mmCIF file with all atom_site columns, C-alpha atoms in Angstrom:
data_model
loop_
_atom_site.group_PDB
_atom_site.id
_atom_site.type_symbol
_atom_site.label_atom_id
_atom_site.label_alt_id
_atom_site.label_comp_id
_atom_site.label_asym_id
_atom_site.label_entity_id
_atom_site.label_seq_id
_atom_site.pdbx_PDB_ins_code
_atom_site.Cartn_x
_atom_site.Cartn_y
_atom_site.Cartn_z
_atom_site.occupancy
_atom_site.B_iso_or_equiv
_atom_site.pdbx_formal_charge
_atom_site.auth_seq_id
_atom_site.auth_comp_id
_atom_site.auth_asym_id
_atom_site.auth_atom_id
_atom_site.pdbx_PDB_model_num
ATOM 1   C CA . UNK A 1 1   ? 94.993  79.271  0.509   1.00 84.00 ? 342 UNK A CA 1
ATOM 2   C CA . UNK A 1 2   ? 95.107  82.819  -0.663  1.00 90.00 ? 343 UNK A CA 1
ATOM 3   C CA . UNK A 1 3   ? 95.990  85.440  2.342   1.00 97.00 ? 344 UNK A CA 1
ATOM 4   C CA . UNK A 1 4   ? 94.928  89.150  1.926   1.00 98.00 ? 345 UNK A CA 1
ATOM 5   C CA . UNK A 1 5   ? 96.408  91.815  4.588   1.00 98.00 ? 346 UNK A CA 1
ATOM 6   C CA . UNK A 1 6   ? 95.865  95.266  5.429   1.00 98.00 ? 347 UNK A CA 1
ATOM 7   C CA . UNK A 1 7   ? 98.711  96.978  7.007   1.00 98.00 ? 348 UNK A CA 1
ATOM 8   C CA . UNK A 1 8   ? 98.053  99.942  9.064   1.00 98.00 ? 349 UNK A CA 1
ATOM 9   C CA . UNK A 1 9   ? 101.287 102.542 8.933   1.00 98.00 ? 350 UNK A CA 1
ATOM 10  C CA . UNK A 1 10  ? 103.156 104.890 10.634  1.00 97.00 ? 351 UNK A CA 1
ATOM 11  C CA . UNK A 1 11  ? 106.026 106.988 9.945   1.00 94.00 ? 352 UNK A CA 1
ATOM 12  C CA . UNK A 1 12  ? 108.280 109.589 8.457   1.00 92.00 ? 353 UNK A CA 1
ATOM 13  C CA . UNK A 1 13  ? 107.812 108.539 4.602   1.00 91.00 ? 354 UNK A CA 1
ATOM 14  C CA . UNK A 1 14  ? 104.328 107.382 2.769   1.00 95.00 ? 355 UNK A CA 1
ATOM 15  C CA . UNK A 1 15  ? 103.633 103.659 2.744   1.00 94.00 ? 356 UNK A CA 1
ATOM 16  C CA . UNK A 1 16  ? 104.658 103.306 -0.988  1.00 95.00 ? 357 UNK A CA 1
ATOM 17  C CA . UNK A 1 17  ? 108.469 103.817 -0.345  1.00 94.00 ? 358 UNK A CA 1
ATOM 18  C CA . UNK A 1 18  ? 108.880 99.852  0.545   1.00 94.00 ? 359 UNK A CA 1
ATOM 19  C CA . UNK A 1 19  ? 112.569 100.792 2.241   1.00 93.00 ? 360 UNK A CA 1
ATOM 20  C CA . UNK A 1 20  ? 114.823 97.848  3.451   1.00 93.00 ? 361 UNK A CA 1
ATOM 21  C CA . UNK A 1 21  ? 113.023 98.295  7.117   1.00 92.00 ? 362 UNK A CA 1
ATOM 22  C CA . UNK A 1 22  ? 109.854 99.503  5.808   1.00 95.00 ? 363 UNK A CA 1
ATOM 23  C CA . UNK A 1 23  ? 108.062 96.860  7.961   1.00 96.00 ? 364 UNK A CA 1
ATOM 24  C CA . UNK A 1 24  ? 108.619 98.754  11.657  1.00 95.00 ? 365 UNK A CA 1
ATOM 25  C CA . UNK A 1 25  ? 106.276 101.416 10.593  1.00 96.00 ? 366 UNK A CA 1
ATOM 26  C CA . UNK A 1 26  ? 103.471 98.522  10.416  1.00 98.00 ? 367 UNK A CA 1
ATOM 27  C CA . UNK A 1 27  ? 101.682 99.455  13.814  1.00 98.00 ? 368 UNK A CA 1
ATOM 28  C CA . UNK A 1 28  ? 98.707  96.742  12.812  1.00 98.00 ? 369 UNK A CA 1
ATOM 29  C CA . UNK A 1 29  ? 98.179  94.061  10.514  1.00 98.00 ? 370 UNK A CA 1
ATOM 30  C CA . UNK A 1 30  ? 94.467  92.284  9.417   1.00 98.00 ? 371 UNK A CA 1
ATOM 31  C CA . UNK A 1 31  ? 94.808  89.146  8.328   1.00 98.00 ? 372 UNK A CA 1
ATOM 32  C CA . UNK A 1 32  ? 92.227  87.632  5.839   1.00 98.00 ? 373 UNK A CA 1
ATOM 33  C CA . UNK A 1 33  ? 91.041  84.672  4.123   1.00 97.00 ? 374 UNK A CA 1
ATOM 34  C CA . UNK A 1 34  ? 88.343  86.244  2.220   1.00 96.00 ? 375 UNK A CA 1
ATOM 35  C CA . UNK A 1 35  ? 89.261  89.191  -0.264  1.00 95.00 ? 376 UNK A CA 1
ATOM 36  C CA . UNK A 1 36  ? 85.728  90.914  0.337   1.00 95.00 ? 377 UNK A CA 1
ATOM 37  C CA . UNK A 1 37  ? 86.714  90.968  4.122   1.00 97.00 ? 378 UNK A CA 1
ATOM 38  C CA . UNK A 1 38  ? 90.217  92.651  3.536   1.00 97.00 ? 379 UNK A CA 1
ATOM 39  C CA . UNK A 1 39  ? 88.263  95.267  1.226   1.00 96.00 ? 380 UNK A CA 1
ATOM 40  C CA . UNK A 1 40  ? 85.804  95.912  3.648   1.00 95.00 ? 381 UNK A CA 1
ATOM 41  C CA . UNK A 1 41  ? 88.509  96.732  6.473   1.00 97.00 ? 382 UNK A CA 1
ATOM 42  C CA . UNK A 1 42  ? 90.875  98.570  4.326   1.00 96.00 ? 383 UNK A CA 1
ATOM 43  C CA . UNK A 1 43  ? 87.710  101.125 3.141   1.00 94.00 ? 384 UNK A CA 1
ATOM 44  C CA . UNK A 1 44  ? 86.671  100.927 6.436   1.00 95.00 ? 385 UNK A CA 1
ATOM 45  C CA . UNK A 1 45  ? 90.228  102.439 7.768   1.00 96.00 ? 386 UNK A CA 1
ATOM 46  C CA . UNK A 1 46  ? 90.994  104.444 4.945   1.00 95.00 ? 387 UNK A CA 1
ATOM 47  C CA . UNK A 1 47  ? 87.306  106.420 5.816   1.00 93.00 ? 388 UNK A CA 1
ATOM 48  C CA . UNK A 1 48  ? 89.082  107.077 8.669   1.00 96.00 ? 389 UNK A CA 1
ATOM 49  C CA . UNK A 1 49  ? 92.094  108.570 7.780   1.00 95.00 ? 390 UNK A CA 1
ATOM 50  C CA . UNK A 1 50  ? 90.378  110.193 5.248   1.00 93.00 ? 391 UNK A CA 1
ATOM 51  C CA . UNK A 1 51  ? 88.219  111.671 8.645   1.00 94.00 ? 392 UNK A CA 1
ATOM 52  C CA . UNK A 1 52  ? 91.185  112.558 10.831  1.00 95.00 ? 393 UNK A CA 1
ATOM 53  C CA . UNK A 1 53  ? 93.592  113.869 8.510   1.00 95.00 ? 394 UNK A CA 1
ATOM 54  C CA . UNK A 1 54  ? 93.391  116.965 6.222   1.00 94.00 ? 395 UNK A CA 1
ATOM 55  C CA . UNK A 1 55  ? 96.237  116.153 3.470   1.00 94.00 ? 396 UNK A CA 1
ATOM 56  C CA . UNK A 1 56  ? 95.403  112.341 1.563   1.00 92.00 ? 397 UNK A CA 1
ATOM 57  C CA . UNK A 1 57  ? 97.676  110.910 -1.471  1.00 93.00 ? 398 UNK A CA 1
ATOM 58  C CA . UNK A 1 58  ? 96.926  107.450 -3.318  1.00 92.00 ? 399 UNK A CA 1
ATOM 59  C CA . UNK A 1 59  ? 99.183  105.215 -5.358  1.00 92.00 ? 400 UNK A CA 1
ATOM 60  C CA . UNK A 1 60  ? 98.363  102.361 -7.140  1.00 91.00 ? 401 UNK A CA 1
ATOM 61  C CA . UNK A 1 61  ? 94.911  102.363 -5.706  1.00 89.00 ? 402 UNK A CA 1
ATOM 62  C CA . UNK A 1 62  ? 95.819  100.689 -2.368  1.00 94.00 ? 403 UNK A CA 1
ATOM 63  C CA . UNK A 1 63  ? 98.950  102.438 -1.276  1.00 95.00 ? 404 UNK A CA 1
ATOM 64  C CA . UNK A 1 64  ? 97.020  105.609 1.278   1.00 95.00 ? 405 UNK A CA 1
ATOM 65  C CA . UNK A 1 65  ? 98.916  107.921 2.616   1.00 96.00 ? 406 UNK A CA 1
ATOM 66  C CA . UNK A 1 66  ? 97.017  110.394 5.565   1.00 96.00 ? 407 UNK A CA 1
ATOM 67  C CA . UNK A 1 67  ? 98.458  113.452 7.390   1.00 96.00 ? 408 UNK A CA 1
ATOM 68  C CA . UNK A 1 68  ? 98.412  116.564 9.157   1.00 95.00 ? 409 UNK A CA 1
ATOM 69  C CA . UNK A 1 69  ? 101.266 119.438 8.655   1.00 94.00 ? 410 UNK A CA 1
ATOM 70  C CA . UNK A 1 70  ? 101.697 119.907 12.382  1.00 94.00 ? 411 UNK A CA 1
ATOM 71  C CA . UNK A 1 71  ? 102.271 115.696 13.251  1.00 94.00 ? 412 UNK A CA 1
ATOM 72  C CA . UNK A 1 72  ? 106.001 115.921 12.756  1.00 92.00 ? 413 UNK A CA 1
ATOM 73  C CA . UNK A 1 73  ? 108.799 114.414 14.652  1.00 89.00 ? 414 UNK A CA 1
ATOM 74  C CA . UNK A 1 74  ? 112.255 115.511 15.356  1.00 90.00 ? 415 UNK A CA 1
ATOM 75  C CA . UNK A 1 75  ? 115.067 113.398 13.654  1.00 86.00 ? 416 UNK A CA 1
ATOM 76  C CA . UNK A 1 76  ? 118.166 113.390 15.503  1.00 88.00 ? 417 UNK A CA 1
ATOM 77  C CA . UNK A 1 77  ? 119.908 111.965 13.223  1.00 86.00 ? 418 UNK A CA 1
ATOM 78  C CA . UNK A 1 78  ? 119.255 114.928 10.262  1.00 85.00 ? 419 UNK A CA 1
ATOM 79  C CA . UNK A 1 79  ? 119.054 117.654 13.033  1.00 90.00 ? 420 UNK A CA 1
ATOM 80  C CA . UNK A 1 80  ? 115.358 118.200 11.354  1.00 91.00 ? 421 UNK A CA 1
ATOM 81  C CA . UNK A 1 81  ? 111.825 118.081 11.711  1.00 93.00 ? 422 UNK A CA 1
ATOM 82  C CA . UNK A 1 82  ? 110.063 115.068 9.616   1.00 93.00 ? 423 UNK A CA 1
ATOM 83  C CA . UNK A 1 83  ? 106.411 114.647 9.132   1.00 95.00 ? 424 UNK A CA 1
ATOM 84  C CA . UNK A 1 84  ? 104.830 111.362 10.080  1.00 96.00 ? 425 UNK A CA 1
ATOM 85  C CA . UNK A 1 85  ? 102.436 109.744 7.712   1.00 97.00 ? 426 UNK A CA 1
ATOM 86  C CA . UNK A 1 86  ? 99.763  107.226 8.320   1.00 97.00 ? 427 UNK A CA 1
ATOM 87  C CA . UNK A 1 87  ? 99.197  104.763 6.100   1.00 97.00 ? 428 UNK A CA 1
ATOM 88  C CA . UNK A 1 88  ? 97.467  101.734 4.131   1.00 97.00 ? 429 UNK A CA 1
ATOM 89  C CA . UNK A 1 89  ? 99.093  98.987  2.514   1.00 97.00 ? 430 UNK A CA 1
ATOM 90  C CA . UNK A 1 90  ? 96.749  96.392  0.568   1.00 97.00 ? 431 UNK A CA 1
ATOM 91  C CA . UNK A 1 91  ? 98.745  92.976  -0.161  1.00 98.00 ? 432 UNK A CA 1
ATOM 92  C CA . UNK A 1 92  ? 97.892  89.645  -1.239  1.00 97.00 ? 433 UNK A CA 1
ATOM 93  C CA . UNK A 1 93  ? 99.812  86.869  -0.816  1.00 96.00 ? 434 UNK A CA 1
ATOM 94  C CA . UNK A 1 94  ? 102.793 89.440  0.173   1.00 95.00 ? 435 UNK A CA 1
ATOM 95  C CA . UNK A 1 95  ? 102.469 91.703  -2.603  1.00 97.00 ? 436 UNK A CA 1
ATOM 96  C CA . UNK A 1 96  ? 100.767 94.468  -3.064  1.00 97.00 ? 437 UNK A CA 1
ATOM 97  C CA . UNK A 1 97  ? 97.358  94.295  -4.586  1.00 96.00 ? 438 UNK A CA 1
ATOM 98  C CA . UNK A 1 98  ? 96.161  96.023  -7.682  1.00 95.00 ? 439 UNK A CA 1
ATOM 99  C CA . UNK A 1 99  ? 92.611  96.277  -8.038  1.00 93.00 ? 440 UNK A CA 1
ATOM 100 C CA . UNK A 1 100 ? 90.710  95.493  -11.433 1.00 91.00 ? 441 UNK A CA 1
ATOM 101 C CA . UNK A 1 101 ? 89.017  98.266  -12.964 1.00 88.00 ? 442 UNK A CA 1
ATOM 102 C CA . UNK A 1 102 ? 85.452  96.853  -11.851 1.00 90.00 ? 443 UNK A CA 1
ATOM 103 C CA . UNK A 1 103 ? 87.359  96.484  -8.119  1.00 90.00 ? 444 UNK A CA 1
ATOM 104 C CA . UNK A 1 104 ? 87.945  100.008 -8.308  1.00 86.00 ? 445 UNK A CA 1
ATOM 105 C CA . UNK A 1 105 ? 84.222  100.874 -8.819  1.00 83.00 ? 446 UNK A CA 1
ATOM 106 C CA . UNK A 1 106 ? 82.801  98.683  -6.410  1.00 84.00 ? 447 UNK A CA 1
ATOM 107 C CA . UNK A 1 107 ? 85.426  99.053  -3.361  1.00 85.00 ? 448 UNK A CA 1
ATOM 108 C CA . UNK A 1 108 ? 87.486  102.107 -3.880  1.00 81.00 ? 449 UNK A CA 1
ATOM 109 C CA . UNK A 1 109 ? 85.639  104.404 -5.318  1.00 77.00 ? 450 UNK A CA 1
ATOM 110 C CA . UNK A 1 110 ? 85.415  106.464 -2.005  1.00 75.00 ? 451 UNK A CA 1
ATOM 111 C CA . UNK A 1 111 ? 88.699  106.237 -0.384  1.00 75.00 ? 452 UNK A CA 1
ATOM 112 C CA . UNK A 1 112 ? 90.210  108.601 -2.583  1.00 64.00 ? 453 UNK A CA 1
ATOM 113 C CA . UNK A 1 113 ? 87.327  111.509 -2.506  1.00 54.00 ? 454 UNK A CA 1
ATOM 114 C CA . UNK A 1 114 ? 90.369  113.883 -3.825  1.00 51.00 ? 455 UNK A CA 1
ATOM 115 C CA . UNK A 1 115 ? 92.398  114.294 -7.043  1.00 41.00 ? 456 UNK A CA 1
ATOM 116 C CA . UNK A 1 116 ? 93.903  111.309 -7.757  1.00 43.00 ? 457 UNK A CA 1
ATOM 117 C CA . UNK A 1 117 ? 97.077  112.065 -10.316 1.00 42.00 ? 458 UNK A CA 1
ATOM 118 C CA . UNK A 1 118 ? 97.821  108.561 -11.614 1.00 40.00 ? 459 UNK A CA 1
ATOM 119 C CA . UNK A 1 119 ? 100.963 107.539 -13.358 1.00 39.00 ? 460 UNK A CA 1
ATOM 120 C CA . UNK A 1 120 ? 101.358 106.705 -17.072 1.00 39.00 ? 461 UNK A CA 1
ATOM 121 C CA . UNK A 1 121 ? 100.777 103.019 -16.454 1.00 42.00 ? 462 UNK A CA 1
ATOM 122 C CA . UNK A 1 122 ? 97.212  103.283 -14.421 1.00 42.00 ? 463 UNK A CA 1
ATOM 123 C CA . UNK A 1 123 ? 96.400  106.070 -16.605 1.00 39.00 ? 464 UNK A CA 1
ATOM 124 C CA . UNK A 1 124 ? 96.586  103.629 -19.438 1.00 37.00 ? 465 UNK A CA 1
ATOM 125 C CA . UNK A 1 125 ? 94.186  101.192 -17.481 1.00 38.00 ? 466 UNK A CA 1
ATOM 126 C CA . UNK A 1 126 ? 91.553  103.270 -16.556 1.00 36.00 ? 467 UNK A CA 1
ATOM 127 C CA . UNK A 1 127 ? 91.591  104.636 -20.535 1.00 32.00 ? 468 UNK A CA 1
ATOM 128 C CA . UNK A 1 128 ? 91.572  100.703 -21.724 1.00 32.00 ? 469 UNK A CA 1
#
């Protein structure tokens, strides 16, 4: 049986950098049997981030990343001030998801309201 999740994040890097302990900045996890479910609840969630936070950035459609300039932390370790991200992680069956172009239309469409610079590989996607 195919398992969908959406992984609510939070921490000093954006949820794309899948570090060796990249898991304790999971804060919640929704676990799903239906794909149309985990869609729902990760556009649901990334409305609102998109709400609460001022600054956005998207990777691979279904990595979000949400903040605001003045949520930072002090490190102790680096004698610095990091900024904390919140963030989205789409993954089926433990990886993460990527969308199909008529996915993309249908369900994210309006997460990413903002320039979205892709890389050479989804830019070659979306062109066919």
């Amino acid at each position: 049986m195919t398992e969908w999740k959406v992984f609510e994040t939070t921490g000093e890097y954006e949820p794309w950098w899948f570090f060796e302990d990249w898991e304790e900045n999971i804060v919640s996890t929704h676990t799903y049997k239906e794909k149309e479910a985990a869609f729902k609840k990760y556009g649901e969630l990334a409305q609102q981030l998109n709400e609460n936070y001022p600054h956005h950035a998207l990777k691979k459609s279904v990595l979000f990343a949400a903040w605001n300039e003045d949520e930072i932390a002090y490190c102790e370790d680096c004698e610095d001030d990091i900024q904390t991200f919140h963030g989205l992680i789409l993954m089926k069956q433990e990886q993460v998801y990527k969308p199909t172009l008529e996915e993309k239309a249908i369900w994210f469409k309006e997460i990413a309201p903002f320039d979205v610079k892709f890389s050479n590989e989804e830019s070659r996607e979306e062109i066919g």
